[in-house]
Amino acid sequence: MSTAISVVVFDVNETLSDMSPMGERFSEVGAPAELAKLWFAVLLRDGFALAASGDNGSFAALGAGALRGLLTGRKLNRPLDAAVDHIMGGLAGLGVHSDVPEGIRALAAAGFTLITLSNGSARIAEQLFSEAGVRDVFESLLSVEDAPAWKPARASYEYAAAASGVDPTGMLLVAVHPWDIHGAARAGLRTAWLNRTGASYPGYFEAPEFTVTALTDLPAAVAAAH
């Protein structure tokens, strides 16, 4: 019999925060809006590479560096450094997805302790949830800034477990990214894939225990499993 879930740990970027407005930031500096997705993928790639080699990079530094690489040589409407600053500034102005407030409050009402574990900064997460009016629902906002490595390295999830004072088997990781689901599962956590887009889950990753299309569906799914 599996350990009962006591802590729900959320990924932040794209899982809770709606990053679609970042495309507008690219357009505003004269770059293609679709470059936003490539930028985020490059940022993650470089963070993963540092984690794999035993280092821990800053999300902001990696984000700015990835932007400089992608924007160099493009015809922008402002100097490169100003364009990088404008795009990076968009992270502080993001909002949460529409299903987030109701979903997390329902999980809290069901008795779960809620925390976050982000590859991004705790400061940005603090602002995001404060402006959404849900900061009070989370017990703590954890970032890999304070962990040995980025997700999906095992050490990042173990850091969250130690900070929460629970065994990893009593934690449920909620994320939209299959790589995060896989990493958490390998570290002993239970997992829930938030699949808002109807995507197919990659067969080469550890499958999630739960799959929901909206965060508001997760409380019932977990309750049914219990």
Short mmCIF file of the C-alpha atoms (twelve columns), coordinates in Angstrom:
data_MODEL
# 
_entry.id   MODEL 
# 
loop_
_atom_site.group_PDB 
_atom_site.id 
_atom_site.type_symbol 
_atom_site.label_atom_id 
_atom_site.label_alt_id 
_atom_site.label_comp_id 
_atom_site.label_asym_id 
_atom_site.label_seq_id 
_atom_site.Cartn_x 
_atom_site.Cartn_y 
_atom_site.Cartn_z 
_atom_site.pdbx_PDB_model_num 
ATOM 1   C CA . MET A 1   0.000   0.000  0.000   1 
ATOM 2   C CA . SER A 2   1.401   3.380  -1.020  1 
ATOM 3   C CA . THR A 3   2.090   6.172  1.461   1 
ATOM 4   C CA . ALA A 4   -0.730  8.691  1.710   1 
ATOM 5   C CA . ILE A 5   -0.057  12.016 0.029   1 
ATOM 6   C CA . SER A 6   0.372   14.851 2.519   1 
ATOM 7   C CA . VAL A 7   2.245   17.463 0.474   1 
ATOM 8   C CA . VAL A 8   1.433   18.656 -3.033  1 
ATOM 9   C CA . VAL A 9   4.433   20.295 -4.685  1 
ATOM 10  C CA . PHE A 10  3.868   22.408 -7.768  1 
ATOM 11  C CA . ASP A 11  6.117   23.346 -10.612 1 
ATOM 12  C CA . VAL A 12  5.624   27.062 -11.358 1 
ATOM 13  C CA . ASN A 13  6.706   28.074 -14.872 1 
ATOM 14  C CA . GLU A 14  3.924   27.131 -17.329 1 
ATOM 15  C CA . THR A 15  2.292   24.810 -14.770 1 
ATOM 16  C CA . LEU A 16  0.846   27.608 -12.639 1 
ATOM 17  C CA . SER A 17  2.028   30.712 -14.501 1 
ATOM 18  C CA . ASP A 18  0.655   31.493 -17.951 1 
ATOM 19  C CA . MET A 19  3.751   32.236 -20.027 1 
ATOM 20  C CA . SER A 20  1.915   32.910 -23.292 1 
ATOM 21  C CA . PRO A 21  2.228   36.727 -22.895 1 
ATOM 22  C CA . MET A 22  6.009   36.372 -23.229 1 
ATOM 23  C CA . GLY A 23  5.500   36.195 -26.991 1 
ATOM 24  C CA . GLU A 24  4.231   39.772 -26.910 1 
ATOM 25  C CA . ARG A 25  7.468   40.862 -25.255 1 
ATOM 26  C CA . PHE A 26  9.427   39.468 -28.179 1 
ATOM 27  C CA . SER A 27  7.142   41.255 -30.637 1 
ATOM 28  C CA . GLU A 28  7.574   44.525 -28.763 1 
ATOM 29  C CA . VAL A 29  11.332  44.501 -29.375 1 
ATOM 30  C CA . GLY A 30  10.934  43.579 -33.049 1 
ATOM 31  C CA . ALA A 31  11.527  39.833 -32.769 1 
ATOM 32  C CA . PRO A 32  9.110   37.043 -33.801 1 
ATOM 33  C CA . ALA A 33  6.627   36.152 -31.049 1 
ATOM 34  C CA . GLU A 34  7.159   32.440 -31.687 1 
ATOM 35  C CA . LEU A 35  10.764  32.836 -30.568 1 
ATOM 36  C CA . ALA A 36  9.483   32.806 -26.974 1 
ATOM 37  C CA . LYS A 37  9.025   29.035 -26.967 1 
ATOM 38  C CA . LEU A 38  12.468  28.427 -28.406 1 
ATOM 39  C CA . TRP A 39  13.979  30.793 -25.847 1 
ATOM 40  C CA . PHE A 40  12.399  28.916 -22.941 1 
ATOM 41  C CA . ALA A 41  13.549  25.579 -24.392 1 
ATOM 42  C CA . VAL A 42  17.128  26.867 -24.730 1 
ATOM 43  C CA . LEU A 43  17.017  28.239 -21.187 1 
ATOM 44  C CA . LEU A 44  15.923  24.858 -19.841 1 
ATOM 45  C CA . ARG A 45  18.472  22.992 -21.955 1 
ATOM 46  C CA . ASP A 46  21.312  25.039 -20.529 1 
ATOM 47  C CA . GLY A 47  20.012  24.690 -16.984 1 
ATOM 48  C CA . PHE A 48  19.794  20.932 -17.411 1 
ATOM 49  C CA . ALA A 49  23.328  20.842 -18.839 1 
ATOM 50  C CA . LEU A 50  24.675  22.670 -15.801 1 
ATOM 51  C CA . ALA A 51  22.785  20.320 -13.471 1 
ATOM 52  C CA . ALA A 52  24.134  17.267 -15.305 1 
ATOM 53  C CA . SER A 53  27.689  18.553 -14.916 1 
ATOM 54  C CA . GLY A 54  27.301  19.264 -11.214 1 
ATOM 55  C CA . ASP A 55  26.623  23.004 -11.382 1 
ATOM 56  C CA . ASN A 56  23.614  25.140 -10.498 1 
ATOM 57  C CA . GLY A 57  22.873  28.149 -12.700 1 
ATOM 58  C CA . SER A 58  20.720  31.207 -12.112 1 
ATOM 59  C CA . PHE A 59  17.407  31.209 -14.023 1 
ATOM 60  C CA . ALA A 60  17.744  34.951 -14.673 1 
ATOM 61  C CA . ALA A 61  21.336  34.670 -15.892 1 
ATOM 62  C CA . LEU A 62  20.543  31.728 -18.134 1 
ATOM 63  C CA . GLY A 63  17.441  33.445 -19.465 1 
ATOM 64  C CA . ALA A 64  19.322  36.604 -20.335 1 
ATOM 65  C CA . GLY A 65  22.196  34.662 -21.882 1 
ATOM 66  C CA . ALA A 66  19.859  32.577 -24.010 1 
ATOM 67  C CA . LEU A 67  18.136  35.750 -25.188 1 
ATOM 68  C CA . ARG A 68  21.388  37.370 -26.243 1 
ATOM 69  C CA . GLY A 69  22.235  34.319 -28.306 1 
ATOM 70  C CA . LEU A 70  18.836  34.193 -30.018 1 
ATOM 71  C CA . LEU A 71  18.514  37.940 -30.636 1 
ATOM 72  C CA . THR A 72  22.051  38.641 -31.841 1 
ATOM 73  C CA . GLY A 73  22.002  39.488 -35.545 1 
ATOM 74  C CA . ARG A 74  18.277  40.200 -35.642 1 
ATOM 75  C CA . LYS A 75  16.901  43.605 -36.603 1 
ATOM 76  C CA . LEU A 76  15.504  44.880 -33.325 1 
ATOM 77  C CA . ASN A 77  13.905  48.232 -32.541 1 
ATOM 78  C CA . ARG A 78  16.252  48.911 -29.623 1 
ATOM 79  C CA . PRO A 79  19.764  47.991 -28.471 1 
ATOM 80  C CA . LEU A 80  20.338  44.312 -27.648 1 
ATOM 81  C CA . ASP A 81  20.761  44.836 -23.891 1 
ATOM 82  C CA . ALA A 82  17.568  46.899 -23.745 1 
ATOM 83  C CA . ALA A 83  15.695  44.194 -25.661 1 
ATOM 84  C CA . VAL A 84  16.949  41.519 -23.267 1 
ATOM 85  C CA . ASP A 85  15.901  43.602 -20.258 1 
ATOM 86  C CA . HIS A 86  12.445  44.225 -21.747 1 
ATOM 87  C CA . ILE A 87  11.788  40.554 -22.404 1 
ATOM 88  C CA . MET A 88  13.126  39.373 -19.055 1 
ATOM 89  C CA . GLY A 89  10.951  41.987 -17.359 1 
ATOM 90  C CA . GLY A 90  7.903   40.208 -18.707 1 
ATOM 91  C CA . LEU A 91  8.406   37.349 -16.256 1 
ATOM 92  C CA . ALA A 92  7.432   39.621 -13.376 1 
ATOM 93  C CA . GLY A 93  4.160   40.549 -15.065 1 
ATOM 94  C CA . LEU A 94  2.764   37.084 -15.738 1 
ATOM 95  C CA . GLY A 95  -0.493  35.841 -14.251 1 
ATOM 96  C CA . VAL A 96  -1.720  32.385 -13.293 1 
ATOM 97  C CA . HIS A 97  -3.813  30.105 -15.485 1 
ATOM 98  C CA . SER A 98  -7.564  30.424 -14.963 1 
ATOM 99  C CA . ASP A 99  -7.878  26.989 -13.321 1 
ATOM 100 C CA . VAL A 100 -5.195  27.682 -10.715 1 
ATOM 101 C CA . PRO A 101 -6.937  29.637 -7.918  1 
ATOM 102 C CA . GLU A 102 -9.897  27.279 -7.611  1 
ATOM 103 C CA . GLY A 103 -7.747  24.171 -8.014  1 
ATOM 104 C CA . ILE A 104 -5.176  25.016 -5.370  1 
ATOM 105 C CA . ARG A 105 -7.782  26.224 -2.881  1 
ATOM 106 C CA . ALA A 106 -9.663  22.947 -3.309  1 
ATOM 107 C CA . LEU A 107 -6.495  20.980 -2.615  1 
ATOM 108 C CA . ALA A 108 -5.790  23.071 0.468   1 
ATOM 109 C CA . ALA A 109 -9.368  22.575 1.664   1 
ATOM 110 C CA . ALA A 110 -8.872  18.821 1.264   1 
ATOM 111 C CA . GLY A 111 -6.092  19.023 3.850   1 
ATOM 112 C CA . PHE A 112 -2.976  18.918 1.701   1 
ATOM 113 C CA . THR A 113 0.047   21.087 2.443   1 
ATOM 114 C CA . LEU A 114 0.905   23.050 -0.697  1 
ATOM 115 C CA . ILE A 115 4.411   24.125 -1.711  1 
ATOM 116 C CA . THR A 116 6.184   25.004 -4.927  1 
ATOM 117 C CA . LEU A 117 9.487   23.833 -6.368  1 
ATOM 118 C CA . SER A 118 10.568  26.009 -9.279  1 
ATOM 119 C CA . ASN A 119 13.611  26.237 -11.495 1 
ATOM 120 C CA . GLY A 120 12.819  29.949 -11.486 1 
ATOM 121 C CA . SER A 121 13.194  32.473 -8.704  1 
ATOM 122 C CA . ALA A 122 11.248  32.445 -5.445  1 
ATOM 123 C CA . ARG A 123 10.865  36.222 -5.741  1 
ATOM 124 C CA . ILE A 124 8.985   35.936 -9.032  1 
ATOM 125 C CA . ALA A 125 6.776   33.192 -7.584  1 
ATOM 126 C CA . GLU A 126 6.042   35.351 -4.537  1 
ATOM 127 C CA . GLN A 127 4.895   38.198 -6.771  1 
ATOM 128 C CA . LEU A 128 2.895   35.896 -9.050  1 
ATOM 129 C CA . PHE A 129 0.845   34.353 -6.245  1 
ATOM 130 C CA . SER A 130 0.473   37.556 -4.259  1 
ATOM 131 C CA . GLU A 131 -1.038  39.337 -7.254  1 
ATOM 132 C CA . ALA A 132 -3.299  36.347 -7.944  1 
ATOM 133 C CA . GLY A 133 -4.517  36.479 -4.329  1 
ATOM 134 C CA . VAL A 134 -3.425  32.925 -3.516  1 
ATOM 135 C CA . ARG A 135 -0.095  33.376 -1.735  1 
ATOM 136 C CA . ASP A 136 -1.747  32.457 1.575   1 
ATOM 137 C CA . VAL A 137 -2.545  28.964 0.285   1 
ATOM 138 C CA . PHE A 138 1.103   27.951 -0.029  1 
ATOM 139 C CA . GLU A 139 3.134   26.985 3.010   1 
ATOM 140 C CA . SER A 140 6.418   27.678 1.249   1 
ATOM 141 C CA . LEU A 141 7.759   28.737 -2.147  1 
ATOM 142 C CA . LEU A 142 10.894  26.733 -2.844  1 
ATOM 143 C CA . SER A 143 13.341  27.370 -5.662  1 
ATOM 144 C CA . VAL A 144 16.293  25.395 -6.934  1 
ATOM 145 C CA . GLU A 145 18.274  28.565 -6.212  1 
ATOM 146 C CA . ASP A 146 18.679  27.000 -2.773  1 
ATOM 147 C CA . ALA A 147 18.971  23.380 -3.934  1 
ATOM 148 C CA . PRO A 148 22.035  21.467 -5.149  1 
ATOM 149 C CA . ALA A 149 20.730  21.329 -8.731  1 
ATOM 150 C CA . TRP A 150 17.876  22.155 -11.090 1 
ATOM 151 C CA . LYS A 151 14.968  19.830 -11.636 1 
ATOM 152 C CA . PRO A 152 14.845  17.114 -12.878 1 
ATOM 153 C CA . ALA A 153 17.961  16.154 -10.878 1 
ATOM 154 C CA . ARG A 154 17.088  13.910 -7.932  1 
ATOM 155 C CA . ALA A 155 18.763  16.318 -5.500  1 
ATOM 156 C CA . SER A 156 16.217  19.034 -6.250  1 
ATOM 157 C CA . TYR A 157 13.264  16.871 -5.191  1 
ATOM 158 C CA . GLU A 158 15.157  15.587 -2.165  1 
ATOM 159 C CA . TYR A 159 15.754  19.213 -1.194  1 
ATOM 160 C CA . ALA A 160 11.988  19.869 -1.311  1 
ATOM 161 C CA . ALA A 161 11.279  16.774 0.760   1 
ATOM 162 C CA . ALA A 162 13.844  17.760 3.392   1 
ATOM 163 C CA . ALA A 163 12.517  21.330 3.507   1 
ATOM 164 C CA . SER A 164 8.977   19.993 4.022   1 
ATOM 165 C CA . GLY A 165 9.990   17.387 6.579   1 
ATOM 166 C CA . VAL A 166 8.290   14.528 4.742   1 
ATOM 167 C CA . ASP A 167 9.379   11.424 2.885   1 
ATOM 168 C CA . PRO A 168 9.330   11.826 -0.916  1 
ATOM 169 C CA . THR A 169 6.726   9.048  -1.157  1 
ATOM 170 C CA . GLY A 170 4.272   11.317 0.671   1 
ATOM 171 C CA . MET A 171 4.643   14.084 -1.900  1 
ATOM 172 C CA . LEU A 172 2.750   14.626 -5.149  1 
ATOM 173 C CA . LEU A 173 4.538   16.616 -7.866  1 
ATOM 174 C CA . VAL A 174 2.188   18.506 -10.208 1 
ATOM 175 C CA . ALA A 175 3.644   19.720 -13.507 1 
ATOM 176 C CA . VAL A 176 2.877   20.277 -17.168 1 
ATOM 177 C CA . HIS A 177 6.353   19.092 -18.168 1 
ATOM 178 C CA . PRO A 178 6.877   15.348 -18.690 1 
ATOM 179 C CA . TRP A 179 10.597  15.739 -17.878 1 
ATOM 180 C CA . ASP A 180 9.611   17.056 -14.435 1 
ATOM 181 C CA . ILE A 181 7.178   14.181 -13.928 1 
ATOM 182 C CA . HIS A 182 9.925   11.709 -14.839 1 
ATOM 183 C CA . GLY A 183 12.484  13.273 -12.518 1 
ATOM 184 C CA . ALA A 184 10.085  13.387 -9.600  1 
ATOM 185 C CA . ALA A 185 9.024   9.772  -10.126 1 
ATOM 186 C CA . ARG A 186 12.656  8.653  -10.186 1 
ATOM 187 C CA . ALA A 187 13.191  10.495 -6.898  1 
ATOM 188 C CA . GLY A 188 10.308  8.577  -5.302  1 
ATOM 189 C CA . LEU A 189 7.543   11.184 -5.494  1 
ATOM 190 C CA . ARG A 190 4.071   10.494 -6.763  1 
ATOM 191 C CA . THR A 191 3.150   12.482 -9.851  1 
ATOM 192 C CA . ALA A 192 0.318   14.303 -11.588 1 
ATOM 193 C CA . TRP A 193 0.578   15.498 -15.182 1 
ATOM 194 C CA . LEU A 194 -1.444  18.631 -15.910 1 
ATOM 195 C CA . ASN A 195 -2.167  18.249 -19.624 1 
ATOM 196 C CA . ARG A 196 -4.085  21.378 -20.622 1 
ATOM 197 C CA . THR A 197 -3.215  21.070 -24.317 1 
ATOM 198 C CA . GLY A 198 -4.233  17.489 -25.083 1 
ATOM 199 C CA . ALA A 199 -0.633  16.493 -25.849 1 
ATOM 200 C CA . SER A 200 0.636   12.918 -25.946 1 
ATOM 201 C CA . TYR A 201 2.841   11.835 -23.079 1 
ATOM 202 C CA . PRO A 202 6.313   10.680 -24.223 1 
ATOM 203 C CA . GLY A 203 6.713   6.943  -23.768 1 
ATOM 204 C CA . TYR A 204 10.385  7.262  -22.845 1 
ATOM 205 C CA . PHE A 205 9.505   9.074  -19.582 1 
ATOM 206 C CA . GLU A 206 8.096   7.487  -16.427 1 
ATOM 207 C CA . ALA A 207 4.323   7.704  -16.739 1 
ATOM 208 C CA . PRO A 208 2.385   9.916  -14.293 1 
ATOM 209 C CA . GLU A 209 0.119   8.392  -11.688 1 
ATOM 210 C CA . PHE A 210 -2.557  10.999 -12.381 1 
ATOM 211 C CA . THR A 211 -3.381  12.885 -15.573 1 
ATOM 212 C CA . VAL A 212 -5.829  15.801 -15.558 1 
ATOM 213 C CA . THR A 213 -6.698  18.477 -18.098 1 
ATOM 214 C CA . ALA A 214 -7.329  21.172 -15.486 1 
ATOM 215 C CA . LEU A 215 -6.045  21.686 -11.971 1 
ATOM 216 C CA . THR A 216 -9.626  21.797 -10.729 1 
ATOM 217 C CA . ASP A 217 -9.937  18.084 -11.628 1 
ATOM 218 C CA . LEU A 218 -7.004  17.006 -9.471  1 
ATOM 219 C CA . PRO A 219 -8.635  17.024 -5.993  1 
ATOM 220 C CA . ALA A 220 -11.281 14.517 -7.090  1 
ATOM 221 C CA . ALA A 221 -8.707  12.336 -8.845  1 
ATOM 222 C CA . VAL A 222 -6.518  12.158 -5.757  1 
ATOM 223 C CA . ALA A 223 -9.506  11.561 -3.479  1 
ATOM 224 C CA . ALA A 224 -10.635 8.652  -5.667  1 
ATOM 225 C CA . ALA A 225 -7.180  7.098  -5.433  1 
ATOM 226 C CA . HIS A 226 -7.137  7.439  -1.656  1 
# 
